[in-house]
Amino acid sequence: MDWFKKPNQGPKPQKKRETPHGLWLKCEQCDAILNRLELERNLGVCSNPKCRYHFKIGHKEYIQLLLDPDSFEECDATLVSGDPLQFREKQRYPEYLKQYQERTGLLEAAVSGTGRVGNRPVCLALLDGAFLAGSMGSVVGEKVARSIQRSIKTHWPLIIVSTSGGARMQEGILSLMQMAKTSLWLTRLAEARVPYISILTNPTMAGVMASFASLGDITIAEPGAMMGFAGPRVIQQALGTELPSGFQTSEFFLEHGFVDQVIPRYELRAALMKILGFFPERE
Amino acid sequence: MNGTVLDFEKPLVELERQIEDMRNFAVTENFEALTEEIRRLERKAERLRREIYSNLTRWQRVQIARHLQRPHTLDYIELMMSEFFELSGDRAFKDDKAVVAGLARLDGEPLMVIGHQKGRNTKENLMRNWGMANPDGYRKALRMMKLAEKFRMPVLSLIDTPGAYPGQGAEERGQAEAIARNIFEMGRLRVPIVVVIIGEGASGGALGIGVGDRILMMENAWYSVINPERCSTILWKEKDKAAARTPDCAEALQLIAPDLLRLGVIDRIIPEPVGGAHRDYQASANALKACVVEVFNELRDIPPQALIDARLEKFGQMGVFEEISDE
Ligand SMILES: [Zn+2]
């Protein structure tokens, strides 16, 4: 089981990580020593009631915790990135991709398909931070676009679980255009009056946050997740002083009116079922 | 002009100054013999000009796009439009002066024009925030686009920004949401939208007013997902190395007009005077105007639904990927 891999460290060998392997690990927020198996049972949430830190988990774990058992059917699993710019600076892009593919067992940073939530069929797309920080290139854009198209065709509600560092630099302008591609397809979902629930997890930044992730009919965020347009370091440089604590967290964006509710991971499925109940099933 | 001469232009600017001096001398002293020498130097300058500007690297073009004297949105409006009535504010928070907008008349026809606005000195740039819009700027632009849609006016959007502003207030007021909302609404706006990247087109800050039926680009503009400096900083952790590799990152990012035409992101390149738009404002504005008028004429009679269907088709096909077969 690799529930608690740290996604943002680049393609380094797993052995170099500081987190001790074995049964115990330290909470990244409260330093409590946690039992790995218990943490898994808790869906990756720290058992310290005063902390409840949400560890990063992968798309498989979200599928497990959101959908009815064995209801997920993957679509478009065979999409892989091209190399439109022949990007060679520092590292050849195709090699970079290959490293991440080998390391994560994923072909790309998004997984999409259909499933059921409380027996209600839905279309689902999930980003996975283990693959190049969940960055959006042509494949992520295409998978999200096709998920929206499936929702339009089936009238099944769309659920997107986001986590992303932003657009995929190595695909240049074409990664920027994925923001337009996904958002323009969402205009058609709106026209078809099919609900779209956007779930924001840690972190959801930049190009993904400034496109489909911010365009949900209903937007839910996990506690303590980082989100926003610019990275905190860039803002701090421009500002010159310390940023207030809690800046750019889920709670911050709830306070400022950009998130509907902050909901702990272990209550997400129940919340989804409740929300979907307000939108009658359509043929 | 001294402070705004780009490094690679220096030999040319030096020569031009020499010719100018000689010409003044010849006139005041009535010195006919210099005429031949002036002609010789002018031919040399012309050769040098062609040599420099026909072999510009991507990084050099980025420098031209950022030239302090480069014409900005309000310059083009003044030179292209027979009338302009500026409109201000997002009706929610403030008037963001990094974005300008207003009713204008182009070739006799009314339209809505919006654009990023940079300043030309520190005082202007403090007011314009260096062309970096806050969410209020994007919402101001959206308000004008909705106004245009209501009265069936086409929209001209001029892009010239080093990026959306990375600030505390910008995040508090939802920079990401503002940009996403604009992209979404521009995707379904039922009037023609023509977008022109006139200078810098940096990332989401550019795309926030960058969805349209035709995307045009000035010859020396750049447009990418990230600027070369930031790209280099992300790839190369050491400061010196990052600075040294910035021109290579500009190459790697494929961010100039011919790149974007090849990648299918823009539809046309608008030629600039030799040396860049800052060398001749009127000629640049004339070229921009001719192209924009032509493109609006192409779009004029397309019914709104066909227009937004084609817009979805256009952006829907952007991206490069493969479907590998199951093993
Ligand atoms: Zn904890």
XYZ file of C-alpha atoms and ligand atoms in Angstrom:
611
model
C 0.000 0.000 0.000
C 1.332 3.410 -0.806
C -1.285 5.682 0.657
C 1.118 8.195 2.068
C 3.688 8.736 -0.588
C 4.852 12.322 -0.759
C 3.978 13.426 -4.247
C 5.992 16.608 -4.680
C 9.538 15.484 -4.215
C 10.488 14.773 -7.793
C 11.552 11.425 -9.139
C 14.036 10.491 -6.448
C 14.513 6.933 -5.307
C 11.976 6.062 -2.628
C 14.670 4.955 -0.189
C 16.013 8.462 0.309
C 12.880 9.653 2.055
C 13.249 10.706 5.647
C 9.935 9.275 6.739
C 10.791 5.996 8.411
C 9.373 2.975 6.716
C 7.640 0.427 8.808
C 4.699 0.697 11.065
C 5.075 4.191 12.463
C 5.246 7.664 11.009
C 5.142 11.213 12.267
C 2.223 13.583 11.624
C 3.370 16.400 9.351
C 1.382 18.918 11.373
C 1.302 17.916 15.062
C 4.331 15.599 15.199
C 2.237 12.833 16.812
C 3.574 9.358 16.133
C 0.951 7.545 14.103
C 0.411 3.899 13.349
C 0.445 3.447 9.598
C -2.340 0.879 9.528
C -4.520 2.958 11.772
C -3.853 5.995 9.595
C -4.990 3.984 6.601
C -8.176 3.041 8.398
C -8.639 6.748 9.132
C -8.390 7.525 5.394
C -5.106 9.339 5.914
C -6.376 11.691 8.612
C -4.311 12.224 11.781
C -6.025 10.607 14.758
C -5.118 13.458 17.111
C -8.565 15.098 17.570
C -6.952 18.534 17.911
C -5.035 18.073 14.647
C -6.924 15.979 12.071
C -4.227 16.734 9.518
C -5.172 15.375 6.091
C -2.223 13.546 4.547
C -1.992 13.581 0.763
C -3.520 10.472 -0.735
C -3.742 9.250 -4.316
C -6.593 8.889 -6.790
C -7.161 5.224 -5.894
C -7.832 6.140 -2.318
C -10.322 8.810 -3.344
C -12.095 6.335 -5.598
C -12.322 3.953 -2.634
C -13.612 6.501 -0.210
C -16.065 8.287 -2.517
C -17.583 5.611 -4.734
C -19.653 2.495 -4.092
C -17.342 -0.531 -3.856
C -16.125 -1.801 -7.241
C -18.307 0.654 -9.145
C -15.477 2.560 -10.840
C -14.905 1.962 -14.507
C -11.965 3.786 -15.981
C -12.223 5.528 -19.352
C -9.561 6.956 -21.629
C -6.882 5.054 -19.738
C -4.543 4.938 -22.710
C -3.958 8.655 -23.279
C -0.298 9.684 -23.098
C 1.433 13.023 -23.584
C 3.207 14.033 -26.747
C 6.201 16.352 -26.747
C 4.865 19.307 -28.734
C 7.714 21.711 -27.905
C 10.511 19.140 -28.017
C 11.237 20.494 -24.553
C 14.901 19.819 -23.766
C 15.845 22.364 -21.089
C 17.558 20.527 -18.213
C 15.831 17.266 -19.074
C 14.110 15.805 -22.112
C 10.373 15.919 -21.429
C 9.674 12.353 -22.682
C 12.301 10.999 -20.312
C 10.889 13.004 -17.460
C 7.460 11.537 -18.176
C 8.882 8.054 -18.365
C 10.508 8.392 -14.951
C 7.212 9.377 -13.393
C 5.350 6.647 -15.251
C 7.738 4.032 -13.911
C 7.726 5.456 -10.434
C 3.967 5.867 -10.041
C 2.539 3.217 -12.330
C 0.403 5.989 -13.808
C 0.516 7.120 -17.435
C -0.545 10.643 -16.569
C -1.648 12.948 -13.750
C -5.382 12.386 -14.226
C -7.637 9.344 -14.042
C -11.212 9.478 -15.274
C -14.243 7.266 -15.597
C -17.677 6.507 -14.229
C -18.935 5.102 -10.969
C -21.701 5.177 -8.424
C -22.244 7.147 -5.240
C -25.035 5.619 -3.149
C -26.108 3.809 -6.302
C -26.331 7.073 -8.192
C -24.255 7.034 -11.409
C -21.683 9.802 -11.750
C -18.832 10.819 -14.020
C -15.578 11.285 -12.204
C -12.166 12.761 -12.904
C -9.353 12.771 -10.377
C -5.941 14.363 -10.437
C -3.071 12.562 -8.759
C -0.314 14.608 -7.167
C 2.148 11.722 -7.367
C 2.500 12.282 -11.105
C 4.431 15.502 -11.824
C 2.614 17.296 -8.977
C -0.719 16.790 -10.721
C 0.267 19.354 -13.322
C -2.091 19.886 -16.244
C -0.830 19.211 -19.731
C -2.694 18.055 -22.828
C -3.659 14.670 -21.384
C -5.090 16.036 -18.141
C -7.010 18.632 -20.157
C -8.321 16.020 -22.568
C -9.370 13.621 -19.802
C -11.218 16.368 -17.954
C -12.826 17.526 -21.219
C -13.956 13.982 -22.051
C -15.343 13.559 -18.528
C -17.423 16.691 -19.030
C -18.596 15.360 -22.402
C -19.643 12.081 -20.759
C -21.648 14.023 -18.190
C -23.347 15.992 -20.950
C -24.227 12.805 -22.797
C -25.390 10.753 -19.797
C -26.737 13.597 -17.636
C -24.811 11.996 -14.783
C -23.420 14.550 -12.329
C -19.767 15.419 -12.713
C -17.362 15.135 -9.804
C -13.774 16.320 -10.135
C -11.249 15.778 -7.355
C -8.460 18.281 -7.905
C -4.904 18.477 -6.721
C -2.358 20.276 -8.843
C 0.658 22.542 -8.823
C -0.731 24.208 -11.951
C -0.115 23.970 -15.656
C 2.561 21.656 -17.112
C 5.463 23.966 -17.989
C 7.030 21.491 -20.416
C 4.024 21.711 -22.725
C 4.243 25.502 -22.838
C 1.342 27.406 -24.311
C -0.589 24.198 -24.990
C -0.833 23.506 -21.265
C -2.246 27.014 -20.790
C -4.811 26.244 -23.472
C -6.094 23.301 -21.416
C -7.562 25.878 -19.053
C -9.629 27.204 -21.948
C -10.480 23.766 -23.298
C -11.848 22.463 -19.982
C -13.642 25.700 -19.070
C -15.306 25.989 -22.478
C -16.633 22.459 -22.220
C -18.060 23.391 -18.820
C -20.194 26.047 -20.539
C -21.934 23.179 -22.333
C -22.392 21.229 -19.109
C -24.015 24.331 -17.621
C -26.271 24.615 -20.653
C -27.267 20.969 -20.193
C -27.997 21.767 -16.519
C -26.004 18.851 -15.200
C -24.534 19.486 -11.744
C -20.771 19.694 -11.299
C -19.255 19.247 -7.859
C -15.664 20.372 -7.529
C -13.664 18.856 -4.673
C -10.467 20.706 -3.822
C -7.674 18.813 -2.087
C -4.182 19.743 -0.987
C -2.806 21.571 -2.977
C -4.878 23.002 -5.853
C -3.050 25.920 -7.432
C -2.564 28.142 -10.461
C -3.771 26.844 -13.832
C -6.083 24.176 -12.428
C -7.491 26.483 -9.745
C -7.898 29.229 -12.361
C -9.993 26.981 -14.594
C -12.246 23.978 -13.979
C -11.532 23.624 -10.233
C -13.052 27.071 -9.585
C -16.089 26.527 -11.800
C -18.085 23.994 -9.799
C -21.788 24.522 -9.183
C -20.854 23.411 -5.698
C -17.315 23.597 -4.358
C -16.125 21.472 -1.442
C -12.651 21.623 0.072
C -10.799 19.307 2.419
C -9.651 20.922 5.689
C -6.304 22.705 5.600
C -5.765 22.281 1.864
C -3.657 24.933 0.118
C -5.250 26.583 -2.886
C -5.122 29.755 -4.914
C -3.685 31.388 -7.975
C -0.146 32.402 -7.035
C 2.189 30.385 -4.844
C 2.697 31.773 -1.325
C 6.427 32.284 -1.908
C 5.821 34.459 -4.957
C 3.286 36.519 -3.021
C 5.602 36.864 -0.055
C 8.374 38.129 -2.331
C 6.048 40.760 -3.767
C 4.711 41.685 -0.336
C 7.965 41.753 1.611
C 6.320 40.838 4.907
C 5.014 37.656 6.452
C 1.715 36.347 5.167
C -1.031 35.856 7.769
C -1.317 32.324 9.123
C -3.903 30.239 7.365
C -3.451 32.261 4.160
C -4.698 30.419 1.060
C -6.120 27.486 2.987
C -9.565 25.966 2.447
C -10.800 27.836 5.509
C -9.439 31.126 4.111
C -11.301 30.630 0.842
C -14.461 29.583 2.712
C -14.205 32.813 4.696
C -13.709 34.859 1.509
C -16.611 33.240 -0.288
C -14.988 30.935 -2.827
C -15.779 27.569 -1.236
C -19.212 26.306 -0.141
C -18.130 24.017 2.681
C -14.955 22.614 4.173
C -15.631 18.941 4.770
C -13.305 16.342 6.336
C -12.317 13.482 4.115
C -14.246 10.877 6.101
C -17.474 12.821 5.553
C -17.018 13.537 1.839
C -18.977 10.544 0.598
C -21.948 11.288 2.855
C -21.838 14.921 1.747
C -21.812 13.911 -1.916
C -24.809 11.626 -1.400
C -26.660 14.405 0.358
C -25.870 16.959 -2.354
C -26.791 14.618 -5.208
C -30.116 13.965 -3.476
C -31.136 17.553 -4.207
C -30.688 17.033 -7.938
C -33.185 14.519 -9.306
C -31.824 11.802 -11.555
C -32.449 12.437 -15.254
C -32.759 10.169 -18.226
C 15.632 56.989 -25.344
C 19.044 56.171 -23.877
C 17.767 54.035 -21.025
C 15.620 51.970 -23.329
C 18.159 50.807 -25.913
C 18.345 47.027 -25.858
C 21.789 45.449 -25.769
C 21.616 43.870 -29.190
C 20.423 47.156 -30.718
C 23.419 49.175 -29.468
C 25.631 48.986 -32.608
C 22.670 50.095 -34.725
C 21.612 52.905 -32.405
C 25.242 54.075 -32.290
C 25.423 54.182 -36.072
C 22.077 55.955 -36.362
C 23.303 58.598 -33.928
C 26.474 59.052 -35.978
C 24.432 59.571 -39.149
C 22.170 62.037 -37.377
C 25.180 64.058 -36.117
C 26.738 64.099 -39.541
C 23.509 65.225 -41.147
C 23.131 68.090 -38.652
C 26.714 69.102 -39.268
C 26.228 68.974 -43.038
C 23.158 71.176 -42.814
C 24.533 73.810 -40.459
C 27.892 74.015 -42.211
C 26.359 73.578 -45.655
C 28.953 70.895 -46.246
C 28.006 69.073 -49.468
C 30.926 66.716 -49.444
C 29.449 64.772 -46.549
C 26.385 63.688 -48.554
C 28.126 60.699 -50.072
C 29.482 59.610 -46.692
C 26.002 59.898 -45.133
C 24.559 57.763 -47.897
C 27.218 55.140 -47.337
C 26.483 55.005 -43.613
C 22.760 54.808 -44.256
C 23.261 51.791 -46.470
C 25.395 50.273 -43.748
C 22.704 50.984 -41.132
C 20.074 49.389 -43.322
C 22.202 46.255 -43.696
C 22.820 46.141 -39.961
C 19.128 46.632 -39.245
C 18.151 43.704 -41.445
C 20.917 41.591 -40.000
C 19.913 42.237 -36.389
C 16.159 42.000 -36.754
C 15.926 39.046 -39.111
C 17.909 36.847 -36.725
C 16.351 37.694 -33.391
C 16.444 34.992 -30.767
C 13.311 34.290 -28.767
C 14.845 35.967 -25.751
C 15.594 39.099 -27.799
C 11.993 39.205 -28.951
C 10.902 39.010 -25.306
C 13.050 42.127 -24.748
C 11.309 43.925 -27.598
C 7.904 42.876 -26.252
C 8.869 44.456 -22.928
C 10.408 47.590 -24.414
C 9.463 50.601 -22.298
C 8.606 52.586 -25.426
C 6.471 49.827 -26.924
C 2.962 51.007 -27.810
C 0.447 49.906 -25.179
C -3.320 49.448 -25.287
C -4.231 53.134 -24.938
C -1.731 54.076 -27.673
C -3.356 51.669 -30.084
C -6.821 52.845 -29.112
C -5.835 56.434 -29.796
C -4.237 55.600 -33.134
C -6.813 53.070 -34.364
C -10.189 54.267 -33.139
C -12.050 57.303 -34.397
C -13.850 57.579 -31.023
C -13.303 56.220 -27.530
C -15.348 56.569 -24.366
C -13.628 54.989 -21.383
C -15.652 52.880 -18.936
C -14.453 52.161 -15.414
C -14.953 49.785 -12.535
C -16.226 46.291 -11.822
C -19.298 47.541 -9.867
C -18.162 45.399 -6.951
C -14.883 46.577 -5.466
C -12.906 49.131 -7.441
C -11.575 50.350 -10.759
C -8.479 48.323 -11.538
C -6.295 50.534 -13.701
C -4.175 47.640 -14.946
C -7.109 46.987 -17.274
C -8.664 49.659 -19.478
C -11.957 49.356 -21.314
C -14.448 51.395 -23.201
C -16.739 51.976 -26.131
C -14.878 52.647 -29.313
C -15.482 53.144 -32.987
C -13.358 51.209 -35.454
C -13.726 51.808 -39.180
C -17.125 53.387 -38.501
C -18.452 50.516 -36.365
C -18.990 50.592 -32.582
C -17.287 47.929 -30.498
C -16.105 47.236 -26.962
C -12.375 47.345 -26.431
C -10.628 45.958 -23.352
C -6.935 45.523 -22.644
C -4.164 45.358 -20.110
C -2.477 48.721 -19.634
C 1.162 49.185 -18.702
C 2.822 52.466 -17.776
C 5.905 54.016 -19.279
C 7.525 55.347 -16.102
C 7.452 54.569 -12.387
C 4.587 56.910 -11.608
C 2.411 55.499 -14.382
C 3.389 51.972 -13.496
C 2.423 52.448 -9.869
C -1.023 53.439 -11.080
C -1.191 50.646 -13.676
C 0.480 48.060 -11.429
C 2.854 47.251 -14.332
C -0.075 45.825 -16.251
C -0.695 43.137 -13.632
C -4.417 42.936 -13.000
C -6.107 42.078 -9.739
C -9.386 40.106 -9.745
C -11.154 43.443 -9.992
C -9.521 44.012 -13.382
C -10.790 40.691 -14.701
C -14.268 41.419 -13.321
C -14.148 44.878 -14.891
C -13.330 43.248 -18.231
C -16.168 40.770 -17.743
C -18.624 43.545 -16.999
C -17.699 45.235 -20.273
C -17.962 41.988 -22.225
C -21.464 41.374 -20.854
C -22.369 44.929 -21.756
C -21.114 44.327 -25.289
C -23.092 41.107 -25.542
C -26.264 42.820 -24.392
C -26.022 45.391 -27.160
C -24.576 42.985 -29.749
C -21.265 44.749 -30.053
C -18.118 42.825 -30.944
C -15.269 42.734 -28.438
C -11.624 43.518 -29.101
C -9.269 42.324 -26.364
C -5.649 43.474 -26.269
C -3.270 41.389 -24.149
C -0.156 42.922 -22.624
C 0.679 41.638 -19.161
C 3.637 40.154 -17.283
C 1.037 38.135 -15.348
C -1.953 38.413 -13.054
C -0.925 40.139 -9.837
C 0.364 37.778 -7.136
C -0.866 39.627 -4.048
C -2.594 39.073 -0.755
C -5.663 41.058 -1.747
C -5.732 39.328 -5.111
C -6.040 35.960 -3.381
C -8.605 37.258 -0.858
C -10.785 38.432 -3.720
C -10.338 35.224 -5.711
C -7.809 35.796 -8.482
C -8.172 32.184 -9.632
C -11.969 32.364 -9.671
C -11.955 35.660 -11.535
C -9.743 34.271 -14.287
C -11.661 30.996 -14.491
C -14.969 32.875 -14.666
C -13.723 35.072 -17.503
C -12.470 32.112 -19.518
C -15.835 30.414 -19.002
C -17.913 33.475 -19.894
C -15.771 34.350 -22.919
C -16.383 30.794 -24.063
C -20.097 31.463 -24.364
C -20.277 35.188 -25.125
C -22.661 35.530 -28.043
C -20.773 38.236 -29.941
C -17.538 38.067 -31.940
C -14.359 38.321 -29.867
C -11.000 39.148 -31.430
C -7.948 38.808 -29.196
C -4.553 40.331 -29.988
C -1.405 39.706 -27.984
C 0.266 43.099 -28.448
C 3.195 42.714 -26.038
C 3.532 40.257 -23.192
C 1.124 37.358 -22.810
C 1.995 35.724 -19.520
C -0.005 32.754 -18.431
C -3.435 32.857 -16.781
C -3.216 36.615 -16.498
C -3.259 36.788 -20.288
C -5.821 34.038 -20.842
C -8.188 35.797 -18.423
C -9.076 38.094 -21.329
C -7.759 35.751 -24.012
C -10.575 33.513 -25.277
C -11.979 34.483 -28.651
C -12.913 33.576 -32.213
C -9.630 34.767 -33.659
C -6.341 35.056 -31.797
C -3.852 37.418 -33.427
C -0.361 38.267 -32.364
C 1.997 41.141 -33.040
C 5.255 39.999 -34.613
C 7.395 40.687 -31.530
C 4.944 39.696 -28.813
C 5.326 36.598 -26.641
C 2.697 34.309 -25.138
C 3.283 31.330 -22.871
C 2.279 29.454 -19.761
C 5.134 31.005 -17.795
C 7.781 33.672 -18.342
C 11.345 32.562 -19.176
C 12.810 33.816 -15.879
C 10.359 31.902 -13.749
C 10.727 28.797 -15.902
C 14.475 28.949 -15.402
C 14.138 29.487 -11.638
C 11.963 26.411 -11.350
C 14.370 24.245 -13.345
C 17.674 25.566 -12.021
C 17.801 26.116 -8.283
C 21.076 28.095 -8.227
C 20.463 31.790 -8.860
C 23.385 32.349 -11.261
C 22.601 29.270 -13.251
C 18.933 30.263 -13.518
C 19.894 33.707 -14.807
C 22.342 32.249 -17.303
C 19.818 29.726 -18.612
C 16.918 32.170 -19.001
C 17.514 32.733 -22.754
C 17.574 28.960 -23.241
C 14.299 28.675 -21.372
C 12.807 31.253 -23.739
C 13.904 28.990 -26.601
C 12.523 25.874 -24.898
C 9.152 27.468 -24.187
C 8.508 28.232 -27.900
C 6.785 31.462 -27.011
C 7.049 33.711 -30.069
C 4.468 34.297 -32.770
C 5.758 31.796 -35.390
C 5.858 29.088 -32.675
C 2.274 29.727 -31.680
C 1.110 29.772 -35.277
C 2.756 26.390 -35.826
C 1.183 25.037 -32.605
C -2.266 26.171 -33.758
C -2.801 28.571 -30.864
C -2.956 31.778 -32.919
C -4.484 32.494 -36.308
C -2.365 35.316 -37.669
C 0.824 37.278 -37.108
C 0.645 41.051 -37.530
C 3.907 42.418 -38.975
C 5.687 45.188 -37.082
C 7.997 47.876 -38.496
C 11.641 46.769 -38.719
C 13.090 47.002 -35.217
C 9.773 46.625 -33.433
C 6.491 48.422 -32.885
C 8.149 51.124 -30.751
C 10.037 52.387 -33.824
C 6.862 53.534 -35.564
C 3.616 53.763 -33.594
C 1.459 54.801 -36.496
C 2.684 52.061 -38.821
C 2.122 49.490 -36.070
C -1.361 50.778 -35.359
C -2.175 50.775 -39.065
C -1.111 47.147 -39.425
C -3.082 46.151 -36.336
C -6.143 48.063 -37.481
C -6.113 46.579 -40.984
C -5.903 43.059 -39.627
C -8.544 43.530 -36.919
C -11.007 45.142 -39.352
C -10.532 42.293 -41.804
C -11.049 39.671 -39.127
C -14.177 41.344 -37.710
C -15.578 41.382 -41.235
C -15.037 37.627 -41.470
C -16.967 37.147 -38.219
C -19.737 39.705 -38.705
C -22.363 37.516 -40.341
C -21.812 34.342 -38.369
C -24.888 33.601 -36.190
C -24.143 33.629 -32.415
C -24.644 29.888 -31.914
C -22.342 29.025 -34.822
C -19.827 31.471 -33.403
C -19.637 29.863 -29.961
C -19.759 26.352 -31.452
C -16.700 27.198 -33.531
C -15.046 28.747 -30.478
C -15.473 25.503 -28.517
C -14.210 23.527 -31.495
C -11.169 25.794 -31.779
C -10.055 25.509 -28.152
C -11.360 21.943 -27.797
C -8.815 20.613 -30.236
C -5.779 22.243 -28.630
C -3.282 19.840 -27.120
C -0.988 17.056 -28.248
C -1.432 13.495 -27.018
C -1.565 9.931 -28.212
C -3.786 6.972 -27.480
C -1.594 3.935 -27.016
C -3.149 0.600 -27.851
C -3.863 -1.914 -25.100
C -1.153 -4.465 -24.776
Zn -1.544 15.449 13.461
